Amino acid sequence: MTPVTPRVFVSHLSGVPVFDPNGDQVGRVRDLVAMLRVGGRPPRLLGMVVEVVSRRRIFLPMTRVTGVESGQVITTGVVNMRRFEQRPTERLVLGEFLDRRVRLVETDEEVTILDVAIQQLPARRDWEIDKYFVRKGRGGALRRKGETLTVEWSAVKGFSLEEHGQGAESLVATFEKLRPADVANALHHLTPKRRAEVAAALDDDRLADVLEELPEDDQVEIIGKLQEERAADVLEAMDPDDAADLLSELPEEDKERLLTLMRPGDAADVRRLMSYEERTAGGLMTTEPVILRPDATVADALARVRQADLSPALAAQVYVCRSPDETPTGKYLGTVHFQRLLRDPPFTLVSSLLDSDLVPLPPDTPLSVVTSYLAAYNLVSVPVVDESGSLLGAVTVDDVLDHLLPDDWRETDFHGREGVLGDR
């Protein structure tokens, strides 16, 4: 009897770790590469797209995969570290198959692919697409109505056609547990058409977080394909400094139109940031640091920095200012670092814990000085004040890094080299 190999659904492979035979992690699965074939043969699975620790995406041939089980992939240990580049004959299973609308051969009924099953051929290392999990009618994974069923690969037709209006719900579901930077990396490697479809399926807050991690060209492309009202909503959900950077890349008429559609308060913050030179403290800062009045307590401060939507850099300190406590504030009094908050009783007033040695920077401070300041005093954030002593915002170390790294840093590994072991 021919042995039956286990069937694996590709949605279960998204993000799973890849290990070499010694148990060392190589990276994580981000997609699978398939090739459509003629003559009634099922699509062949060529390999996996694996994101290694440097966020480079490499190609792992299925012939190098020795095990797919228990939430992990095991390789032979011989890995080609060249960056993955999709060839014209190749299809990305997660990126291009999920949410695709095809038709059943028997009834010509339209169905949407929710998942794809792959299976290893007996006594070989070759893998093929085995079955599709589909939903009848139009709509993706979030659609409640419509019968779902698993069908043979040969039971559907339509993969040779150019897809128009493809949904993205199933693909978005595979991104659910990823950090925004990882989702951004995934979007960056999709086709422009697919990238726009996924962006349309993300909610405003999630898309805002992802846009902040994308290269400028991708940001401009995505925001340009959104309806103007939604684009304004997404810009409002972004950090003001990131929204200002994005808007500065748009034509003047588009920029003004979007600013007009934004809420007046949000638009005012962005306009203020855009008035500063790009590579200065004013151009780098966020206008939404954690600000407390002098009569606030340690308990109040800890409650504020505990908010989930704060970045670690912004949560590392609070700024104490006289009313008003929104930028530009009343007189800036000083900074209290998170570590100091942990050392004092909850009822202690933050005004008694101020770091008086931390001198704020004016908004026209150049980037080189901001960088040296953060490095010299081992800080993750520095306050920015105007001539009257009002707090305008804070520059965080992640904003500085974005401007110090090369423009193509997302495209290169941390060591700036491309090691090669083996061949594709």
GROMACS .gro file of C-alpha atoms in nm:
model
  424
    1MET     CA    1   0.000   0.000   0.000
    2THR     CA    2   0.127   0.347  -0.090
    3PRO     CA    3   0.192   0.545   0.228
    4VAL     CA    4  -0.029   0.851   0.281
    5THR     CA    5   0.160   1.168   0.367
    6PRO     CA    6  -0.001   1.429   0.593
    7ARG     CA    7  -0.188   1.722   0.442
    8VAL     CA    8  -0.097   2.073   0.558
    9PHE     CA    9  -0.310   2.386   0.515
   10VAL     CA   10  -0.092   2.682   0.425
   11SER     CA   11  -0.263   2.929   0.662
   12HIS     CA   12  -0.117   2.719   0.946
   13LEU     CA   13   0.233   2.773   0.808
   14SER     CA   14   0.225   3.153   0.807
   15GLY     CA   15   0.479   3.280   1.059
   16VAL     CA   16   0.592   2.937   1.187
   17PRO     CA   17   0.962   2.908   1.275
   18VAL     CA   18   1.212   2.733   1.047
   19PHE     CA   19   1.490   2.534   1.216
   20ASP     CA   20   1.808   2.371   1.091
   21PRO     CA   21   1.896   2.013   1.199
   22ASN     CA   22   2.084   2.147   1.505
   23GLY     CA   23   1.772   2.317   1.638
   24ASP     CA   24   1.888   2.671   1.553
   25GLN     CA   25   1.617   2.896   1.414
   26VAL     CA   26   1.677   3.009   1.055
   27GLY     CA   27   1.374   3.237   1.027
   28ARG     CA   28   0.997   3.229   0.982
   29VAL     CA   29   0.773   3.126   0.692
   30ARG     CA   30   0.614   3.427   0.522
   31ASP     CA   31   0.476   3.266   0.203
   32LEU     CA   32   0.496   2.964  -0.024
   33VAL     CA   33   0.596   2.961  -0.391
   34ALA     CA   34   0.401   2.750  -0.641
   35MET     CA   35   0.415   2.698  -1.016
   36LEU     CA   36   0.106   2.641  -1.228
   37ARG     CA   37   0.142   2.353  -1.472
   38VAL     CA   38  -0.027   2.246  -1.793
   39GLY     CA   39  -0.166   1.908  -1.886
   40GLY     CA   40  -0.406   1.867  -1.596
   41ARG     CA   41  -0.133   1.837  -1.337
   42PRO     CA   42  -0.171   1.999  -0.993
   43PRO     CA   43   0.036   2.311  -0.914
   44ARG     CA   44   0.379   2.219  -0.787
   45LEU     CA   45   0.509   2.374  -0.464
   46LEU     CA   46   0.860   2.502  -0.535
   47GLY     CA   47   0.955   2.629  -0.192
   48MET     CA   48   0.896   2.871   0.092
   49VAL     CA   49   0.970   3.238   0.135
   50VAL     CA   50   1.150   3.258   0.470
   51GLU     CA   51   1.220   3.581   0.656
   52VAL     CA   52   1.553   3.549   0.835
   53VAL     CA   53   1.658   3.744   1.143
   54SER     CA   54   1.776   4.043   0.939
   55ARG     CA   55   1.427   4.068   0.782
   56ARG     CA   56   1.572   3.959   0.448
   57ARG     CA   57   1.338   3.726   0.259
   58ILE     CA   58   1.509   3.422   0.111
   59PHE     CA   59   1.394   3.123  -0.092
   60LEU     CA   60   1.393   2.780   0.074
   61PRO     CA   61   1.339   2.500  -0.183
   62MET     CA   62   1.096   2.228  -0.076
   63THR     CA   63   1.371   1.976  -0.157
   64ARG     CA   64   1.559   2.119   0.144
   65VAL     CA   65   1.258   2.076   0.375
   66THR     CA   66   1.280   1.758   0.578
   67GLY     CA   67   0.981   1.809   0.806
   68VAL     CA   68   0.663   2.015   0.837
   69GLU     CA   69   0.502   1.933   1.168
   70SER     CA   70   0.411   2.053   1.517
   71GLY     CA   71   0.413   2.418   1.420
   72GLN     CA   72   0.765   2.416   1.278
   73VAL     CA   73   0.959   2.355   0.957
   74ILE     CA   74   1.289   2.161   0.958
   75THR     CA   75   1.549   2.213   0.684
   76THR     CA   76   1.864   2.028   0.577
   77GLY     CA   77   2.065   2.324   0.704
   78VAL     CA   78   2.192   2.432   0.359
   79VAL     CA   79   2.031   2.770   0.291
   80ASN     CA   80   2.075   3.019   0.007
   81MET     CA   81   2.092   3.366   0.165
   82ARG     CA   82   2.029   3.556  -0.156
   83ARG     CA   83   1.720   3.774  -0.147
   84PHE     CA   84   1.407   3.608  -0.286
   85GLU     CA   85   1.290   3.748  -0.620
   86GLN     CA   86   0.968   3.615  -0.766
   87ARG     CA   87   0.995   3.481  -1.121
   88PRO     CA   88   0.726   3.531  -1.387
   89THR     CA   89   0.614   3.167  -1.374
   90GLU     CA   90   0.582   3.163  -0.995
   91ARG     CA   91   0.280   3.237  -0.775
   92LEU     CA   92   0.278   3.326  -0.405
   93VAL     CA   93   0.026   3.099  -0.235
   94LEU     CA   94  -0.066   3.325   0.058
   95GLY     CA   95  -0.030   3.647  -0.135
   96GLU     CA   96  -0.206   3.547  -0.458
   97PHE     CA   97  -0.420   3.235  -0.397
   98LEU     CA   98  -0.609   3.327  -0.079
   99ASP     CA   99  -0.929   3.526  -0.140
  100ARG     CA  100  -0.908   3.455  -0.511
  101ARG     CA  101  -1.241   3.397  -0.682
  102VAL     CA  102  -1.253   3.091  -0.903
  103ARG     CA  103  -1.526   2.861  -1.034
  104LEU     CA  104  -1.621   2.502  -0.970
  105VAL     CA  105  -1.566   2.290  -1.279
  106GLU     CA  106  -1.882   2.084  -1.232
  107THR     CA  107  -2.136   2.362  -1.171
  108ASP     CA  108  -1.952   2.678  -1.287
  109GLU     CA  109  -2.047   2.827  -0.951
  110GLU     CA  110  -1.823   3.105  -0.821
  111VAL     CA  111  -1.630   3.030  -0.500
  112THR     CA  112  -1.366   3.213  -0.296
  113ILE     CA  113  -1.050   3.034  -0.184
  114LEU     CA  114  -1.007   3.059   0.195
  115ASP     CA  115  -0.719   2.816   0.233
  116VAL     CA  116  -0.494   2.583   0.033
  117ALA     CA  117  -0.381   2.233   0.131
  118ILE     CA  118  -0.044   2.096   0.024
  119GLN     CA  119   0.080   1.739   0.036
  120GLN     CA  120   0.416   1.572  -0.012
  121LEU     CA  121   0.437   1.309  -0.282
  122PRO     CA  122   0.507   0.956  -0.154
  123ALA     CA  123   0.874   0.855  -0.140
  124ARG     CA  124   0.980   1.196  -0.279
  125ARG     CA  125   1.057   1.545  -0.154
  126ASP     CA  126   0.829   1.709  -0.409
  127TRP     CA  127   0.515   1.883  -0.283
  128GLU     CA  128   0.195   1.967  -0.469
  129ILE     CA  129  -0.118   2.166  -0.402
  130ASP     CA  130  -0.370   1.903  -0.305
  131LYS     CA  131  -0.701   2.069  -0.215
  132TYR     CA  132  -0.873   2.405  -0.174
  133PHE     CA  133  -1.096   2.514   0.112
  134VAL     CA  134  -1.356   2.740  -0.049
  135ARG     CA  135  -1.671   2.935   0.028
  136LYS     CA  136  -1.957   2.950  -0.219
  137GLY     CA  137  -2.073   3.291  -0.332
  138ARG     CA  138  -1.877   3.617  -0.322
  139GLY     CA  139  -1.678   3.718  -0.014
  140GLY     CA  140  -1.378   3.614   0.188
  141ALA     CA  141  -1.309   3.465   0.527
  142LEU     CA  142  -1.511   3.725   0.718
  143ARG     CA  143  -1.829   3.661   0.522
  144ARG     CA  144  -2.078   3.465   0.735
  145LYS     CA  145  -2.310   3.339   0.463
  146GLY     CA  146  -2.231   3.076   0.207
  147GLU     CA  147  -2.146   2.708   0.233
  148THR     CA  148  -1.781   2.615   0.288
  149LEU     CA  149  -1.631   2.296   0.153
  150THR     CA  150  -1.298   2.133   0.071
  151VAL     CA  151  -1.251   2.035  -0.292
  152GLU     CA  152  -0.981   1.873  -0.503
  153TRP     CA  153  -0.747   2.104  -0.689
  154SER     CA  154  -0.891   1.977  -1.016
  155ALA     CA  155  -1.243   2.077  -0.911
  156VAL     CA  156  -1.178   2.450  -0.965
  157LYS     CA  157  -1.084   2.658  -1.266
  158GLY     CA  158  -0.970   3.014  -1.319
  159PHE     CA  159  -0.606   3.028  -1.211
  160SER     CA  160  -0.484   3.112  -1.559
  161LEU     CA  161  -0.692   3.431  -1.565
  162GLU     CA  162  -0.576   3.770  -1.439
  163GLU     CA  163  -0.757   3.836  -1.112
  164HIS     CA  164  -0.959   4.156  -1.076
  165GLY     CA  165  -1.116   4.279  -0.754
  166GLN     CA  166  -0.956   4.009  -0.540
  167GLY     CA  167  -1.048   4.028  -0.172
  168ALA     CA  168  -0.797   4.013   0.110
  169GLU     CA  169  -0.975   3.892   0.424
  170SER     CA  170  -0.803   3.553   0.439
  171LEU     CA  171  -0.460   3.702   0.383
  172VAL     CA  172  -0.525   3.972   0.645
  173ALA     CA  173  -0.621   3.696   0.889
  174THR     CA  174  -0.272   3.547   0.851
  175PHE     CA  175  -0.127   3.889   0.951
  176GLU     CA  176  -0.335   3.917   1.267
  177LYS     CA  177  -0.062   3.823   1.515
  178LEU     CA  178   0.226   3.994   1.334
  179ARG     CA  179   0.385   4.316   1.450
  180PRO     CA  180   0.317   4.619   1.225
  181ALA     CA  181   0.678   4.614   1.101
  182ASP     CA  182   0.638   4.252   0.990
  183VAL     CA  183   0.306   4.324   0.816
  184ALA     CA  184   0.473   4.619   0.644
  185ASN     CA  185   0.752   4.392   0.526
  186ALA     CA  186   0.496   4.147   0.390
  187LEU     CA  187   0.307   4.424   0.208
  188HIS     CA  188   0.627   4.560   0.060
  189HIS     CA  189   0.690   4.227  -0.114
  190LEU     CA  190   0.341   4.199  -0.264
  191THR     CA  191   0.246   4.328  -0.607
  192PRO     CA  192   0.105   4.687  -0.611
  193LYS     CA  193  -0.240   4.548  -0.695
  194ARG     CA  194  -0.234   4.300  -0.406
  195ARG     CA  195  -0.084   4.560  -0.174
  196ALA     CA  196  -0.377   4.794  -0.241
  197GLU     CA  197  -0.628   4.513  -0.177
  198VAL     CA  198  -0.471   4.423   0.157
  199ALA     CA  199  -0.453   4.790   0.261
  200ALA     CA  200  -0.822   4.828   0.182
  201ALA     CA  201  -0.902   4.529   0.406
  202LEU     CA  202  -0.708   4.655   0.711
  203ASP     CA  203  -0.889   4.874   0.962
  204ASP     CA  204  -0.776   5.237   0.996
  205ASP     CA  205  -0.567   5.195   1.312
  206ARG     CA  206  -0.390   4.882   1.186
  207LEU     CA  207  -0.322   5.039   0.846
  208ALA     CA  208  -0.187   5.352   1.018
  209ASP     CA  209   0.056   5.141   1.224
  210VAL     CA  210   0.168   4.952   0.913
  211LEU     CA  211   0.211   5.267   0.701
  212GLU     CA  212   0.447   5.409   0.964
  213GLU     CA  213   0.679   5.111   0.899
  214LEU     CA  214   0.674   5.122   0.518
  215PRO     CA  215   0.918   5.295   0.282
  216GLU     CA  216   0.800   5.634   0.158
  217ASP     CA  217   0.727   5.509  -0.195
  218ASP     CA  218   0.494   5.240  -0.061
  219GLN     CA  219   0.326   5.489   0.173
  220VAL     CA  220   0.254   5.731  -0.110
  221GLU     CA  221   0.131   5.450  -0.336
  222ILE     CA  222  -0.111   5.312  -0.076
  223ILE     CA  223  -0.248   5.644   0.049
  224GLY     CA  224  -0.299   5.752  -0.313
  225LYS     CA  225  -0.523   5.452  -0.383
  226LEU     CA  226  -0.753   5.508  -0.083
  227GLN     CA  227  -1.070   5.710  -0.097
  228GLU     CA  228  -0.984   6.062   0.020
  229GLU     CA  229  -1.211   6.046   0.325
  230ARG     CA  230  -1.054   5.719   0.436
  231ALA     CA  231  -0.704   5.846   0.363
  232ALA     CA  232  -0.773   6.138   0.597
  233ASP     CA  233  -0.899   5.898   0.866
  234VAL     CA  234  -0.582   5.689   0.837
  235LEU     CA  235  -0.361   5.998   0.857
  236GLU     CA  236  -0.545   6.100   1.177
  237ALA     CA  237  -0.469   5.757   1.326
  238MET     CA  238  -0.097   5.786   1.247
  239ASP     CA  239   0.153   5.952   1.479
  240PRO     CA  240   0.156   6.321   1.380
  241ASP     CA  241   0.525   6.317   1.286
  242ASP     CA  242   0.477   6.016   1.057
  243ALA     CA  243   0.167   6.172   0.902
  244ALA     CA  244   0.363   6.493   0.841
  245ASP     CA  245   0.645   6.300   0.674
  246LEU     CA  246   0.400   6.118   0.448
  247LEU     CA  247   0.208   6.432   0.351
  248SER     CA  248   0.530   6.612   0.268
  249GLU     CA  249   0.588   6.356  -0.009
  250LEU     CA  250   0.254   6.433  -0.179
  251PRO     CA  251   0.183   6.702  -0.438
  252GLU     CA  252   0.079   7.032  -0.280
  253GLU     CA  253  -0.285   7.012  -0.393
  254ASP     CA  254  -0.327   6.656  -0.260
  255LYS     CA  255  -0.163   6.749   0.070
  256GLU     CA  256  -0.395   7.048   0.126
  257ARG     CA  257  -0.703   6.850   0.029
  258LEU     CA  258  -0.624   6.576   0.282
  259LEU     CA  259  -0.539   6.824   0.556
  260THR     CA  260  -0.874   6.993   0.499
  261LEU     CA  261  -1.052   6.659   0.541
  262MET     CA  262  -0.872   6.580   0.868
  263ARG     CA  263  -1.005   6.686   1.208
  264PRO     CA  264  -0.891   7.045   1.279
  265GLY     CA  265  -0.689   6.950   1.589
  266ASP     CA  266  -0.504   6.668   1.410
  267ALA     CA  267  -0.445   6.882   1.103
  268ALA     CA  268  -0.306   7.165   1.321
  269ASP     CA  269  -0.049   6.930   1.479
  270VAL     CA  270   0.060   6.805   1.138
  271ARG     CA  271   0.082   7.156   0.990
  272ARG     CA  272   0.294   7.266   1.284
  273LEU     CA  273   0.536   6.976   1.232
  274MET     CA  274   0.556   7.046   0.860
  275SER     CA  275   0.665   7.404   0.933
  276TYR     CA  276   1.001   7.282   1.069
  277GLU     CA  277   1.299   7.171   0.867
  278GLU     CA  278   1.297   6.794   0.816
  279ARG     CA  279   1.630   6.709   0.983
  280THR     CA  280   1.578   6.918   1.297
  281ALA     CA  281   1.433   6.842   1.640
  282GLY     CA  282   1.109   7.013   1.537
  283GLY     CA  283   1.082   6.809   1.220
  284LEU     CA  284   1.161   6.482   1.401
  285MET     CA  285   0.949   6.522   1.713
  286THR     CA  286   0.609   6.378   1.797
  287THR     CA  287   0.353   6.617   1.940
  288GLU     CA  288   0.195   6.348   2.159
  289PRO     CA  289   0.437   6.259   2.443
  290VAL     CA  290   0.300   6.172   2.789
  291ILE     CA  291   0.231   6.505   2.963
  292LEU     CA  292   0.123   6.548   3.326
  293ARG     CA  293   0.049   6.849   3.547
  294PRO     CA  294   0.260   6.914   3.860
  295ASP     CA  295  -0.015   6.788   4.093
  296ALA     CA  296  -0.029   6.444   3.925
  297THR     CA  297   0.092   6.147   4.130
  298VAL     CA  298   0.315   5.852   4.054
  299ALA     CA  299  -0.001   5.640   4.030
  300ASP     CA  300  -0.138   5.879   3.763
  301ALA     CA  301   0.188   5.859   3.570
  302LEU     CA  302   0.204   5.479   3.578
  303ALA     CA  303  -0.156   5.460   3.458
  304ARG     CA  304  -0.066   5.679   3.160
  305VAL     CA  305   0.249   5.490   3.056
  306ARG     CA  306   0.060   5.162   3.089
  307GLN     CA  307  -0.153   5.248   2.784
  308ALA     CA  308  -0.109   4.982   2.517
  309ASP     CA  309  -0.090   5.221   2.222
  310LEU     CA  310   0.222   5.397   2.355
  311SER     CA  311   0.554   5.300   2.203
  312PRO     CA  312   0.824   5.185   2.449
  313ALA     CA  313   1.025   5.500   2.375
  314LEU     CA  314   0.736   5.732   2.462
  315ALA     CA  315   0.640   5.527   2.769
  316ALA     CA  316   0.992   5.553   2.912
  317GLN     CA  317   0.933   5.900   3.060
  318VAL     CA  318   0.664   6.159   3.136
  319TYR     CA  319   0.693   6.533   3.090
  320VAL     CA  320   0.563   6.763   3.363
  321CYS     CA  321   0.420   7.095   3.245
  322ARG     CA  322   0.187   7.366   3.367
  323SER     CA  323  -0.156   7.388   3.208
  324PRO     CA  324  -0.246   7.351   2.926
  325ASP     CA  325  -0.121   6.994   2.912
  326GLU     CA  326  -0.142   6.948   2.534
  327THR     CA  327   0.135   7.067   2.306
  328PRO     CA  328   0.226   7.346   2.293
  329THR     CA  329   0.190   7.331   2.670
  330GLY     CA  330   0.231   7.579   2.950
  331LYS     CA  331   0.577   7.610   3.103
  332TYR     CA  332   0.784   7.292   3.081
  333LEU     CA  333   0.902   7.196   3.432
  334GLY     CA  334   1.098   6.876   3.377
  335THR     CA  335   1.105   6.504   3.303
  336VAL     CA  336   1.039   6.200   3.521
  337HIS     CA  337   1.184   5.871   3.397
  338PHE     CA  338   0.990   5.546   3.421
  339GLN     CA  339   1.254   5.385   3.641
  340ARG     CA  340   1.214   5.665   3.899
  341LEU     CA  341   0.835   5.614   3.897
  342LEU     CA  342   0.892   5.252   4.003
  343ARG     CA  343   1.103   5.355   4.302
  344ASP     CA  344   0.860   5.594   4.472
  345PRO     CA  345   0.524   5.546   4.649
  346PRO     CA  346   0.208   5.582   4.434
  347PHE     CA  347   0.094   5.896   4.621
  348THR     CA  348   0.417   6.090   4.549
  349LEU     CA  349   0.372   6.402   4.334
  350VAL     CA  350   0.560   6.384   4.004
  351SER     CA  351   0.670   6.744   4.053
  352SER     CA  352   0.896   6.625   4.335
  353LEU     CA  353   1.076   6.372   4.112
  354LEU     CA  354   1.186   6.594   3.823
  355ASP     CA  355   1.514   6.533   3.645
  356SER     CA  356   1.659   6.884   3.659
  357ASP     CA  357   1.975   6.790   3.467
  358LEU     CA  358   1.795   6.711   3.140
  359VAL     CA  359   1.813   7.030   2.933
  360PRO     CA  360   1.544   7.049   2.661
  361LEU     CA  361   1.634   7.125   2.300
  362PRO     CA  362   1.501   7.406   2.080
  363PRO     CA  363   1.308   7.298   1.765
  364ASP     CA  364   1.581   7.413   1.527
  365THR     CA  365   1.841   7.176   1.678
  366PRO     CA  366   2.001   6.981   1.388
  367LEU     CA  367   1.976   6.603   1.369
  368SER     CA  368   2.346   6.551   1.443
  369VAL     CA  369   2.314   6.736   1.775
  370VAL     CA  370   1.996   6.547   1.868
  371THR     CA  371   2.174   6.218   1.798
  372SER     CA  372   2.478   6.313   2.007
  373TYR     CA  373   2.253   6.429   2.291
  374LEU     CA  374   2.064   6.098   2.307
  375ALA     CA  375   2.387   5.898   2.290
  376ALA     CA  376   2.577   6.110   2.544
  377TYR     CA  377   2.308   6.081   2.813
  378ASN     CA  378   2.183   5.728   2.726
  379LEU     CA  379   1.831   5.855   2.659
  380VAL     CA  380   1.549   5.717   2.445
  381SER     CA  381   1.366   6.050   2.421
  382VAL     CA  382   1.441   6.420   2.459
  383PRO     CA  383   1.197   6.713   2.512
  384VAL     CA  384   1.168   6.999   2.262
  385VAL     CA  385   1.065   7.345   2.387
  386ASP     CA  386   1.013   7.686   2.227
  387GLU     CA  387   1.158   8.023   2.329
  388SER     CA  388   0.885   8.077   2.590
  389GLY     CA  389   0.964   7.745   2.760
  390SER     CA  390   0.653   7.562   2.638
  391LEU     CA  391   0.686   7.192   2.550
  392LEU     CA  392   0.636   7.139   2.178
  393GLY     CA  393   0.696   6.765   2.165
  394ALA     CA  394   0.962   6.498   2.209
  395VAL     CA  395   1.213   6.332   1.978
  396THR     CA  396   1.241   5.956   2.032
  397VAL     CA  397   1.535   5.737   1.940
  398ASP     CA  398   1.333   5.542   1.680
  399ASP     CA  399   1.261   5.865   1.489
  400VAL     CA  400   1.632   5.947   1.491
  401LEU     CA  401   1.724   5.599   1.366
  402ASP     CA  402   1.479   5.630   1.077
  403HIS     CA  403   1.673   5.934   0.956
  404LEU     CA  404   2.021   5.794   1.022
  405LEU     CA  405   1.977   5.461   0.843
  406PRO     CA  406   2.010   5.443   0.462
  407ASP     CA  407   1.690   5.498   0.266
  408ASP     CA  408   1.693   5.131   0.160
  409TRP     CA  409   1.761   4.987   0.506
  410ARG     CA  410   1.447   4.773   0.485
  411GLU     CA  411   1.593   4.609   0.175
  412THR     CA  412   1.928   4.510   0.330
  413ASP     CA  413   2.033   4.298   0.621
  414PHE     CA  414   2.187   4.445   0.937
  415HIS     CA  415   2.540   4.371   0.815
  416GLY     CA  416   2.495   4.511   0.466
  417ARG     CA  417   2.607   4.192   0.296
  418GLU     CA  418   2.451   3.903   0.110
  419GLY     CA  419   2.590   3.569   0.222
  420VAL     CA  420   2.534   3.276  -0.011
  421LEU     CA  421   2.519   2.912   0.089
  422GLY     CA  422   2.396   2.678  -0.178
  423ASP     CA  423   2.193   2.766  -0.487
  424ARG     CA  424   1.833   2.817  -0.573
   0.00000   0.00000   0.00000
